[in-house]
Short mmCIF file of C-alpha atoms and ligand atoms in Angstrom, two decimals:
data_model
loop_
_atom_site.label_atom_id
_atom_site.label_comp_id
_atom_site.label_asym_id
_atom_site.label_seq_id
_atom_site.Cartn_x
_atom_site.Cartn_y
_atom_site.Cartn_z
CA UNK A 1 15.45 -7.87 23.18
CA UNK A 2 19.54 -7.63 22.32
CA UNK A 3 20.27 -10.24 19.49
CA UNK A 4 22.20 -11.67 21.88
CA UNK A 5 19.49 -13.17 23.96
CA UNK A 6 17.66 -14.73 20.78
CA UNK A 7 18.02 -18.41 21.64
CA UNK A 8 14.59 -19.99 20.90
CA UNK A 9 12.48 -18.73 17.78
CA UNK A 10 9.47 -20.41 16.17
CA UNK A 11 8.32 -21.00 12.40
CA UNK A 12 4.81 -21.15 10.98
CA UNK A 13 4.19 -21.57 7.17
CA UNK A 14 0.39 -19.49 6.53
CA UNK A 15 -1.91 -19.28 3.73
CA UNK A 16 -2.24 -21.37 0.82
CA UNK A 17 0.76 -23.47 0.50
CA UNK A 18 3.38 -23.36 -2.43
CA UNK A 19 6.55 -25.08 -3.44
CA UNK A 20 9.70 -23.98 -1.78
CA UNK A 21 7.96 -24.00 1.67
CA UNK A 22 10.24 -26.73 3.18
CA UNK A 23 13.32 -25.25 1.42
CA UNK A 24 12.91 -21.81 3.39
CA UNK A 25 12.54 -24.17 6.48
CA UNK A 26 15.21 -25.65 5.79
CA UNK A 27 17.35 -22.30 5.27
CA UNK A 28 15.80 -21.10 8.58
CA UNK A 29 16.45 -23.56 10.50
CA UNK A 30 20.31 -24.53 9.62
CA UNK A 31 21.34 -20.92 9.31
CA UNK A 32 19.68 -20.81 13.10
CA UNK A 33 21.50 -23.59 14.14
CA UNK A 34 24.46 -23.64 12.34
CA UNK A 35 25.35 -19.72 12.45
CA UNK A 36 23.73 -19.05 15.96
CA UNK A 37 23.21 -22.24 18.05
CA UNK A 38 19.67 -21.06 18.21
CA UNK A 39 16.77 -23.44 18.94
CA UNK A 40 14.27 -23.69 16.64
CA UNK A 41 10.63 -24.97 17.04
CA UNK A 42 7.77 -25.94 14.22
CA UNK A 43 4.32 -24.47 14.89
CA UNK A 44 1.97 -26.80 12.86
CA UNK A 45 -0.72 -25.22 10.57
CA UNK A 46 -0.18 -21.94 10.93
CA UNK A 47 -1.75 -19.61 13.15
CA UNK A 48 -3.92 -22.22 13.70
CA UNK A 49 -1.20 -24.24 15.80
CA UNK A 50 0.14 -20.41 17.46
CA UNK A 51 -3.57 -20.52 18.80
CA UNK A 52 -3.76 -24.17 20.15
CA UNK A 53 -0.30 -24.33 21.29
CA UNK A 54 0.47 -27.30 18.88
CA UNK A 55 4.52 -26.52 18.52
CA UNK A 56 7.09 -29.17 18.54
CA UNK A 57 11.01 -28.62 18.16
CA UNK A 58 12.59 -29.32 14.69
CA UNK A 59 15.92 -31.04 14.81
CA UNK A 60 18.73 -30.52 12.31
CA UNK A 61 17.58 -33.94 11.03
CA UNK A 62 13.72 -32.77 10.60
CA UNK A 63 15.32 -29.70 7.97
CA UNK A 64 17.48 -32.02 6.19
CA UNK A 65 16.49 -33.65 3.00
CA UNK A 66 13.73 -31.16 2.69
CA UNK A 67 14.83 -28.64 -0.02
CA UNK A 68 13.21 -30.54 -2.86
CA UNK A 69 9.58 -31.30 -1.12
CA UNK A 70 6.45 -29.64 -2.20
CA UNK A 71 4.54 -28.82 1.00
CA UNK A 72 5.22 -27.72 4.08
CA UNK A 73 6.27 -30.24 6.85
CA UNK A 74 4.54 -27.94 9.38
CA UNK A 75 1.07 -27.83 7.84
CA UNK A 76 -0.56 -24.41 6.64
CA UNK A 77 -4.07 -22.50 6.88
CA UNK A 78 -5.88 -20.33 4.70
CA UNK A 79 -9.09 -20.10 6.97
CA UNK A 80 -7.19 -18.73 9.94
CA UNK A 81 -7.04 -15.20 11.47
CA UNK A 82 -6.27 -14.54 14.94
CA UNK A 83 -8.00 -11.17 15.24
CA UNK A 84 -11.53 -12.62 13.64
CA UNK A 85 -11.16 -16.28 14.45
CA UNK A 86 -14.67 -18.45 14.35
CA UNK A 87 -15.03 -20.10 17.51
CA UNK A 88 -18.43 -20.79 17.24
CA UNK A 89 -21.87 -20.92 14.81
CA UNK A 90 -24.87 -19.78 15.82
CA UNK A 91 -28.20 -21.89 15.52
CA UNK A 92 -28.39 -20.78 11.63
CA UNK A 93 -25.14 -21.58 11.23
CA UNK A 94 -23.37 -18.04 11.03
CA UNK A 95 -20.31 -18.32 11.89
CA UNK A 96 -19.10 -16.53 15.34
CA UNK A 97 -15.82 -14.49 15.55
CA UNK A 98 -13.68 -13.77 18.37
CA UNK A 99 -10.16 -12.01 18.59
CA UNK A 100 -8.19 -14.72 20.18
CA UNK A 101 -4.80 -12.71 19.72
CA UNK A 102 -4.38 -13.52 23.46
CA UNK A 103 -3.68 -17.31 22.87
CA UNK A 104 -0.86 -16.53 20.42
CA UNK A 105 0.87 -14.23 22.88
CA UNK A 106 0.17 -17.13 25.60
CA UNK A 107 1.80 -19.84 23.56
CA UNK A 108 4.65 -17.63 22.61
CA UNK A 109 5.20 -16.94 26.56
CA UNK A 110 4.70 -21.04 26.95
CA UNK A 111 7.32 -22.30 24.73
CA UNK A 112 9.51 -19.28 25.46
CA UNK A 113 9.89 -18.70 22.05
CA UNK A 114 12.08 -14.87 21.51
CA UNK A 115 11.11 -14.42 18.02
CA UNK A 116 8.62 -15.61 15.53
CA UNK A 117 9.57 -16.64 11.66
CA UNK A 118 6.26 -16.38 9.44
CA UNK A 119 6.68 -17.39 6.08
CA UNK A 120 3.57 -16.11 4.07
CA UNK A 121 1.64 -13.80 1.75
CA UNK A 122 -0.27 -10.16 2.11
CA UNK A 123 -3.14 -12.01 4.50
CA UNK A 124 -0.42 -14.18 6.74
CA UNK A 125 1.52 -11.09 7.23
CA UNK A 126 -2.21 -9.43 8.41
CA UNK A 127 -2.50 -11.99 10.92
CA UNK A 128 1.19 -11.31 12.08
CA UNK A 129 0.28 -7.61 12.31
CA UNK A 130 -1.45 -8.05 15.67
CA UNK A 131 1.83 -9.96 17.23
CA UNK A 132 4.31 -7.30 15.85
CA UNK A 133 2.27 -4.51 17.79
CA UNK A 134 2.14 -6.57 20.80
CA UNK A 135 6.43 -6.27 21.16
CA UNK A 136 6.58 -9.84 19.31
CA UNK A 137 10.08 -10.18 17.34
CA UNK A 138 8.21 -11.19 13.74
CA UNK A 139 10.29 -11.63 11.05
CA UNK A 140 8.04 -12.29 7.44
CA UNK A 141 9.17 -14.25 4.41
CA UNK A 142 7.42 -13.23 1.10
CA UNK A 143 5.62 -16.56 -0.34
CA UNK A 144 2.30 -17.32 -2.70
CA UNK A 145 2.33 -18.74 -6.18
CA UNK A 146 0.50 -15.40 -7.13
CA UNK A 147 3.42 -13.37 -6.61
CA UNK A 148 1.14 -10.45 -5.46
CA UNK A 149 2.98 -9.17 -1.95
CA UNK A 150 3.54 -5.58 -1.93
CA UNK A 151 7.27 -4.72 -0.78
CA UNK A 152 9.02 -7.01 -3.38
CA UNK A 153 9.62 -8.19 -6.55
CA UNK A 154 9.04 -11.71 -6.11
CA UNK A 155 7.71 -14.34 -3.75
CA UNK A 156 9.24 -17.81 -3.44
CA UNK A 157 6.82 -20.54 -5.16
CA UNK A 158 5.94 -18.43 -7.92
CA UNK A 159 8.47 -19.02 -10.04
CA UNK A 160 7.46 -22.51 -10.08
CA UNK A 161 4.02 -22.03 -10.69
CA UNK A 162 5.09 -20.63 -13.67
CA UNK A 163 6.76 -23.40 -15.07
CA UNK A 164 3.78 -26.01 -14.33
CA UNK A 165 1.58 -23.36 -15.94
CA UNK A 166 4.05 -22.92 -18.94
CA UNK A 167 4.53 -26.86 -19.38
CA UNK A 168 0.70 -27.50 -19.39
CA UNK A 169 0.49 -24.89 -22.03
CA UNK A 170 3.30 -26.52 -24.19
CA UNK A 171 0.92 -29.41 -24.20
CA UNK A 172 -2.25 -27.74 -25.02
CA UNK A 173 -0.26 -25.99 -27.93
CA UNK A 174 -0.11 -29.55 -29.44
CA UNK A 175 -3.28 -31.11 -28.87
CA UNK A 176 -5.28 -27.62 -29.88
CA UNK A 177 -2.56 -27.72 -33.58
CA UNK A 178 -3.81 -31.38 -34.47
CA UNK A 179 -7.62 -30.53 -33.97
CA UNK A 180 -7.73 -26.89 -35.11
CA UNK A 181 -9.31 -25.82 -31.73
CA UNK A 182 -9.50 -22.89 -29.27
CA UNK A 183 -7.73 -23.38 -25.75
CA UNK A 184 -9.11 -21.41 -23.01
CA UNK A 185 -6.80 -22.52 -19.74
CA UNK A 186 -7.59 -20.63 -16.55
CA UNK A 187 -4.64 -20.17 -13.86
CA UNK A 188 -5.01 -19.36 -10.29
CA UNK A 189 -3.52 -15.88 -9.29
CA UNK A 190 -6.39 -14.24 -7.23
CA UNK A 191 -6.40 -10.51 -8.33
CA UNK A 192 -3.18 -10.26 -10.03
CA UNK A 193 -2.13 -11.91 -13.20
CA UNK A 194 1.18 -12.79 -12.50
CA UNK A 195 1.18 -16.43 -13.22
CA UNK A 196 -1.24 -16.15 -16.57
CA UNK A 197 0.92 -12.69 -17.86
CA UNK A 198 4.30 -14.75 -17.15
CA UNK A 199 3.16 -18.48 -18.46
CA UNK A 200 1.23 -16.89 -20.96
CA UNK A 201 4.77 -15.34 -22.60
CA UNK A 202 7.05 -18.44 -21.84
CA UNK A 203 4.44 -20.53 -23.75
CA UNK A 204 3.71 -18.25 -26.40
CA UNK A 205 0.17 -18.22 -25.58
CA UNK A 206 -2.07 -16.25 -28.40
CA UNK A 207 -4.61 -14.56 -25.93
CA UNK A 208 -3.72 -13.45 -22.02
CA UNK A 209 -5.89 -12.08 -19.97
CA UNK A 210 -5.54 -11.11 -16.67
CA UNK A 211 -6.89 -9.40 -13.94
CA UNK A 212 -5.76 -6.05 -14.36
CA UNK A 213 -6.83 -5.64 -18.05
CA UNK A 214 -10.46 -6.14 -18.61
CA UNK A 215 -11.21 -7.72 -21.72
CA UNK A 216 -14.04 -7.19 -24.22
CA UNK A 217 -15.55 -9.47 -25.79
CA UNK A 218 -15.66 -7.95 -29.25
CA UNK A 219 -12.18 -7.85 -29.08
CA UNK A 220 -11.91 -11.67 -28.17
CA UNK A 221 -14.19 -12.50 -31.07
CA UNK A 222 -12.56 -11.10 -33.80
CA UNK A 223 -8.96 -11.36 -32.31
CA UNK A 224 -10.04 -15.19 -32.53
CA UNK A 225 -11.66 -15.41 -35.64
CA UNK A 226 -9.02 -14.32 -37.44
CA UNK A 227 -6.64 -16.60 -36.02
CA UNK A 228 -8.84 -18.98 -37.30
CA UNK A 229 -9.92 -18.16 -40.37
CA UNK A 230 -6.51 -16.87 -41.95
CA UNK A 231 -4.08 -17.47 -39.20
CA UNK A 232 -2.84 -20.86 -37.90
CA UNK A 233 -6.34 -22.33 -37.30
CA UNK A 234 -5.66 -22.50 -33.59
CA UNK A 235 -5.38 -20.60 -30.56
CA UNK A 236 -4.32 -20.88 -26.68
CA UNK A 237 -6.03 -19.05 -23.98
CA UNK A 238 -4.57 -18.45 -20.67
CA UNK A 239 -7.24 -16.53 -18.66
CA UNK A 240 -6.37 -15.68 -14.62
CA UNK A 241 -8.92 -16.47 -12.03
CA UNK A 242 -9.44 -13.01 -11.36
CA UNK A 243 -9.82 -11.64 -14.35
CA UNK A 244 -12.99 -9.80 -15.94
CA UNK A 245 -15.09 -8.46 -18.67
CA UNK A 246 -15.16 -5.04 -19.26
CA UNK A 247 -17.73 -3.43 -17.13
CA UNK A 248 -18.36 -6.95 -15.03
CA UNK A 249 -17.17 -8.82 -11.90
CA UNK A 250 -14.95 -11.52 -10.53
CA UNK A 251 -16.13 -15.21 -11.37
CA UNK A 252 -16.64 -16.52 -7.78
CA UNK A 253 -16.94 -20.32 -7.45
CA UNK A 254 -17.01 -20.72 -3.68
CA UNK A 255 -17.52 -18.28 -0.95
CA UNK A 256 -16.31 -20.00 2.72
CA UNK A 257 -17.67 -17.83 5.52
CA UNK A 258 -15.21 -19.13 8.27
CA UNK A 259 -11.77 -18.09 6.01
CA UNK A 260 -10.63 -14.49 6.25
CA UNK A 261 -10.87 -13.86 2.63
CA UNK A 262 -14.19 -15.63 2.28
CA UNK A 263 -14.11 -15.19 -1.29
CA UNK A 264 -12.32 -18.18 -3.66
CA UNK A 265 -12.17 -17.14 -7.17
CA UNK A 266 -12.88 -19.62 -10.38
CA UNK A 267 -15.02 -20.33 -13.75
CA UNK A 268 -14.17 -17.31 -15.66
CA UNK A 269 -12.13 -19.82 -18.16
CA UNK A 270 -15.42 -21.16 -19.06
CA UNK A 271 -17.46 -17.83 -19.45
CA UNK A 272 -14.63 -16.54 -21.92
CA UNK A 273 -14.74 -20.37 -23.72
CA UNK A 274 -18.46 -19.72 -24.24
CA UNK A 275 -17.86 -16.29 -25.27
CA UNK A 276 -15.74 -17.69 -28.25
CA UNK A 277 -17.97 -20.45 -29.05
CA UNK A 278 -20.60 -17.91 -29.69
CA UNK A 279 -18.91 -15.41 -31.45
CA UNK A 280 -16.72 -17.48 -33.82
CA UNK A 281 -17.57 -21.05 -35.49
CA UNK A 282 -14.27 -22.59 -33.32
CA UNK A 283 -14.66 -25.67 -31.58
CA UNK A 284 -13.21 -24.51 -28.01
CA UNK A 285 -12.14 -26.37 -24.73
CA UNK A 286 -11.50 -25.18 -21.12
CA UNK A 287 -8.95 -26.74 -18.55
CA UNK A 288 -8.61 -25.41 -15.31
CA UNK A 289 -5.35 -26.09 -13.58
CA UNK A 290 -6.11 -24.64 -10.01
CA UNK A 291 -4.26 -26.17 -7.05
CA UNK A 292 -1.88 -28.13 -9.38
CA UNK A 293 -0.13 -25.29 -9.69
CA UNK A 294 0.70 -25.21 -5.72
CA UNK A 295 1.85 -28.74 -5.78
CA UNK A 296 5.26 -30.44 -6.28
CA UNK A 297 8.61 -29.59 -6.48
CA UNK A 298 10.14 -26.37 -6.58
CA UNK A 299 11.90 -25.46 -9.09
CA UNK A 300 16.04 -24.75 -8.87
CA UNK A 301 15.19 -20.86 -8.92
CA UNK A 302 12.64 -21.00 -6.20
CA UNK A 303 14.99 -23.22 -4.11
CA UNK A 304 17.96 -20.42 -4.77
CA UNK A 305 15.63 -18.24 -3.59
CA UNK A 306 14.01 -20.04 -0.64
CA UNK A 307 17.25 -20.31 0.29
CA UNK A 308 18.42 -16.88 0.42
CA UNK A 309 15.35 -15.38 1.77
CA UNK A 310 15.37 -18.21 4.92
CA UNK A 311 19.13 -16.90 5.43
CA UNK A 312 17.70 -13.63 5.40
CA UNK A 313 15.06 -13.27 7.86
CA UNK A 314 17.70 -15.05 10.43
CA UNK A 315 20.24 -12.52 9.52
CA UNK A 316 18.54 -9.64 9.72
CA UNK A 317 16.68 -10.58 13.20
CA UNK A 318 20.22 -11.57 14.64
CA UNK A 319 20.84 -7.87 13.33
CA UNK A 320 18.41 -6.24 15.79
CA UNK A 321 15.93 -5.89 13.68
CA UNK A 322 12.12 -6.24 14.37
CA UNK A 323 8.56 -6.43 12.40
CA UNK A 324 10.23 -6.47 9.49
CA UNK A 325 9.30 -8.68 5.72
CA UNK A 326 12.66 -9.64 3.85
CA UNK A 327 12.12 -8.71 0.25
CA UNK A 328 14.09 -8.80 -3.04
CA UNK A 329 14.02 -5.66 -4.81
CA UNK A 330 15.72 -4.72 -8.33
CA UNK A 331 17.35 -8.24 -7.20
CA UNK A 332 18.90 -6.95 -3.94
CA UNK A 333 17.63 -8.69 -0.84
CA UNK A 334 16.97 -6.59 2.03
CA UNK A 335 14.09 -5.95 4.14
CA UNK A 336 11.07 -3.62 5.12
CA UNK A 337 8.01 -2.50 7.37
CA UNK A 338 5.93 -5.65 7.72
CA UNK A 339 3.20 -3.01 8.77
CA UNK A 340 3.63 -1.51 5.83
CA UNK A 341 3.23 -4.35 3.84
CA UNK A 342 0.42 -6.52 5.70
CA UNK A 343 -2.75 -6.77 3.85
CA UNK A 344 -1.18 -4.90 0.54
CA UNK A 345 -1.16 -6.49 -2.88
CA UNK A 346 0.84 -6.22 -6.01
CA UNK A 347 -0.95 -6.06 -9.19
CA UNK A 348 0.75 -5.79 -12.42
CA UNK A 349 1.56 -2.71 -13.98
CA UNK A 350 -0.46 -2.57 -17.17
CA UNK A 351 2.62 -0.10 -18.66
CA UNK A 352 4.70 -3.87 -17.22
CA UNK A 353 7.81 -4.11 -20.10
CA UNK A 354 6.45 -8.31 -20.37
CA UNK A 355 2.95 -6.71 -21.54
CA UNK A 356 4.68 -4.56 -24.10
CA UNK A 357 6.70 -7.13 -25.34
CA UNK A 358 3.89 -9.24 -25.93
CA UNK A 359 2.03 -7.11 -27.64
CA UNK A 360 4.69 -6.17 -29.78
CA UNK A 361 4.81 -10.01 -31.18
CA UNK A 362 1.20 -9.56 -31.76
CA UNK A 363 -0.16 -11.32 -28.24
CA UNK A 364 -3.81 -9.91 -27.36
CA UNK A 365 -4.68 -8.94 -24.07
CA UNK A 366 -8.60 -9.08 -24.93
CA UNK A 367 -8.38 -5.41 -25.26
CA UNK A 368 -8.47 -2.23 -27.76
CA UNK A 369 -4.80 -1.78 -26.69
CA UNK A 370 -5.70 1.38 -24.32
CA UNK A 371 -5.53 0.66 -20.25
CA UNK A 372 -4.82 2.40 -17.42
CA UNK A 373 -2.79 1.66 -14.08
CA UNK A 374 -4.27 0.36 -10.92
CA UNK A 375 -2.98 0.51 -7.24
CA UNK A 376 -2.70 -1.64 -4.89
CA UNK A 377 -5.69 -3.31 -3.33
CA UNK A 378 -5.77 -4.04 0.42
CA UNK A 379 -7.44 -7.70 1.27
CA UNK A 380 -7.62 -9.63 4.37
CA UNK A 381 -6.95 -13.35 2.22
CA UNK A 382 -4.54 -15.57 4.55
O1 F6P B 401 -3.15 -17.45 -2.84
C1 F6P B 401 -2.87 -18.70 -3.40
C2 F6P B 401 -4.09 -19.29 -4.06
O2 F6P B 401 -3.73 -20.52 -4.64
C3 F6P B 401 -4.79 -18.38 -5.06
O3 F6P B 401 -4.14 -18.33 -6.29
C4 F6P B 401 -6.16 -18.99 -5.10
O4 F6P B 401 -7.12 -18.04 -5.49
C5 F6P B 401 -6.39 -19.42 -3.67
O5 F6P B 401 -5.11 -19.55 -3.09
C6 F6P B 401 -7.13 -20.73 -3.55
O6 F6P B 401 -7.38 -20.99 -2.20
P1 F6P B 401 -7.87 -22.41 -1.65
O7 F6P B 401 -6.64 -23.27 -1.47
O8 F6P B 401 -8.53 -22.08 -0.35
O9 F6P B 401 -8.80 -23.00 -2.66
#
C-alpha cells in the first residue's frame, strides 16, 4: 500500500495503562487529520475491541482537550492476546485458548481501516506481531511506566511515574526523620528497576534495590544498622516489585490464568521490611504504591514526548514505512523492526552511569558492590 492511499487508520492503546496515553492520541490523531486529511477511528480496549469489532471514529473534537488526562479515552487490556485468547473454561475452570488472529484481520477488512496505530509495551507489540506478518500496516508507539521496551531509551508514562514515585518518597523522608524509622516503599516496574533506580536517586533514597541486582541480606542489615546507630537515625527504602534476594525468586502476589503474562508481581517490600526488623532493633514500615503510579496526569516531559512520538508513527507510516516501533535513541527519534522488538525487555545495565553515581554518594544497592550484566529477557506480558 503507496502512502498515498492511507486514508483510514485505527488506534488501540494495550497493556497496562499509563499517563500520556490520551496525549499520543491526541498527537495521532491531529497530525492525521491536520497533515493528511486522514480518517481516524478509536478501537476500544485494546485488542480486545480489534477482536469484537468495537471501533468508533474519533473526531477532531474527541482528541482535543485530551493532552493533560490520565487514561486512555479508548480503554486498554492487559489480559488480552489474540494468538492465545481464552474463549472458554473447562468444567474445572481451566481456562481454554484459541488463536482468534482471524477476527482482527476481519474487523480491519470491516472498517476498512489501511493501517493500524498500537500504542504499547514489549507484550502489546507481541500481540501486534501476528497482524504485521499478516501484510497489516502496524505502526508501534513505545509506552509502560516501567520503561522496559527494548529498541529505545524511553517509553512515554515513565517519566511520570517517576515523579509520583519521587514525591511519595519526599514525604516518607519526613515522616521516617521525626520518628527515627526505616522506610521500605516498593514500586511497580515488573523485571526492571527503572522506576525504583530513577526515584530512588531524585529522592535521595538511602537503600535501592532493584531487579537486576540481587540483594543480600547481610548487606541490608548492617548497611541499616549503621545508618541507625551512628548515621542519621533513619533510612528510606525503595525496593522494585521484581526485585530479589540473592539466590531466591520473584515475590508473586497474584497469578491470573486468563492474562498473557499470568504472573503479577508484589510483597517483596514487606519481606525486605521484615528482613530489617530482624536484623537491626529499627522500627520499620512498608508502603506499597502500585497502580498509583499509572494514574493521573502526565507530566510536561511525558506530554513533549507523547507528543513527538504520536507525530512520529504518522510520519513515518505516511513515509512508506511498515511494522515498524518509533523509538528515541541517544535522544534522536526514529524508528525500528517491531519484530525485532516484540516480546523483548530492557533491564538496566548494572555498569548504568545513575548506579555509579549513586554509589559514589554512598547509596546501597543491598549488595557487596560486585554484579554482573544481564540481557534481555523475552516475556509474553501485554
Ligand atoms: O507494566 C505495567 C505494570 O504496571 C507493571 O509495573 C506491573 O507489574 C503490572 O503492570 C501490573 O499489572 P495489573 O494492572 O494487571 O495489576
Amino acid at each position: 500500500m503507496t502512502p498515498d492511499s492511507i486514508r483510514r487508520i485505527g488506534i488501540l492503546t494495550g497493556g497496562g495503562d499509563c499517563p500520556g496515553l490520551n496525549a499520543v492520541i491526541r498527537a495521532v490523531a491531529k497530525t492525521a487529520m491536520l497533515q493528511f486529511g486522514i480518517e481516524v477511528f478509536g478501537i476500544e480496549d485494546g485488542f480486545q475491541g480489534l477482536i469484537e469489532n468495537r471501533v468508533r471514529p474519533l473526531t477532531f473534537r474527541d482528541v482535543s482537550g485530551i493532552l493533560t488526562r490520565g487514561g486512555t479515552i479508548l480503554g486498554s487490556n492487559n489480559r488480552c492476546n489474540p494468538r492465545r485468547y481464552c474463549t472458554s473454561t473447562a468444567a474445572d475452570g481451566t481456562p481454554i485458548f484459541s488463536d482468534v488472529t482471524q477476527l482482527c484481520l476481519a474487523t480491519i477488512r470491516d472498517r476498512r481501516l489501511d493501517a493500524v496505530i498500537v500504542i504499547g509495551g514489549d507484550g502489546t507489540m507481541s500481540c501486534a506481531a501476528p497482524l504485521v506478518e499478516a501484510g497489516i500496516n502496524v505502526i508501534g508507539i513505545p509506552k509502560t511506566i516501567d520503561n522496559d521496551l527494548f529498541g529505545t531509551e524511553i517509553t512515554f508514562g515513565f517519566l511520570t511515574a517517576v515523579a509520583t514515585a519521587t514525591e511519595a518518597l519526599d514525604r516518607l523522608h519526613s515522616t521516617a526523620d521525626s520518628h527515627h524509622r526505616v522506610m521500605v516503599c516498593e514500586v511497580m516496574g515488573r523485571n526492571a528497576g527503572w522506576i525504583a533506580l530513577t526515584a530512588g536517586v531524585a529522592s535521595g533514597s538511602d537503600m535501592i534495590l532493584i531487579p537486576e541486582i540481587p540483594y543480600d541480606e547481610d548487606a541490608i542489615g548492617q548497611y541499616i544498622r549503621q545508618r541507625m546507630d551512628s548515621g542519621p537515625g533513619f533510612a528510606i527504602v525503595v525496593i522494585a516489585e521484581g526485585a530479589t534476594m540473592r539466590g531466591g525468586s520473584q515475590v508473586i502476589s497474584r497469578i491470573d490464568p486468563t492474562s498473557p503474562d499470568p504472573i503479577r508481581l508484589g510483597g517483596i517490600g514487606q519481606q525486605v521490611a521484615n528482613t530489617i526488623s530482624q536484623r537491626t532493633k529499627a522500627e520499620v514500615r512498608t508502603t506499597v504504591l502500585g497502580h498509583v503510579l499509572r494514574g493521573g496526569m502526565p507530566v510536561a516531559a511525558d506530554r513533549i514526548l507523547a507528543t513527538h512520538f504520536g507525530y512520529h508513527a504518522v510520519s513515518t507510516l505516511m513515509s512508506g514505512a511498515t511494522g515498524r516501533l518509533v523509538v528515541r535513541e541517544n535522544n534522536i527519534f526514529s524508528d525500528v523492526d517491531l519484530l525485532v522488538c516484540a516480546g523483548k525487555q530492557r533491564l538496566v545495565p548494572t555498569q548504568h552511569t545513575l548506579i555509579t553515581a549513586a554509589r559514589a554518594i554512598g547509596t546501597s544497592f543491598g549488595d557487596d558492590g560486585t554484579h554482573q550484566s544481564h540481557a534481555p529477557r523475552p516475556t509474553t506480558d501485554v
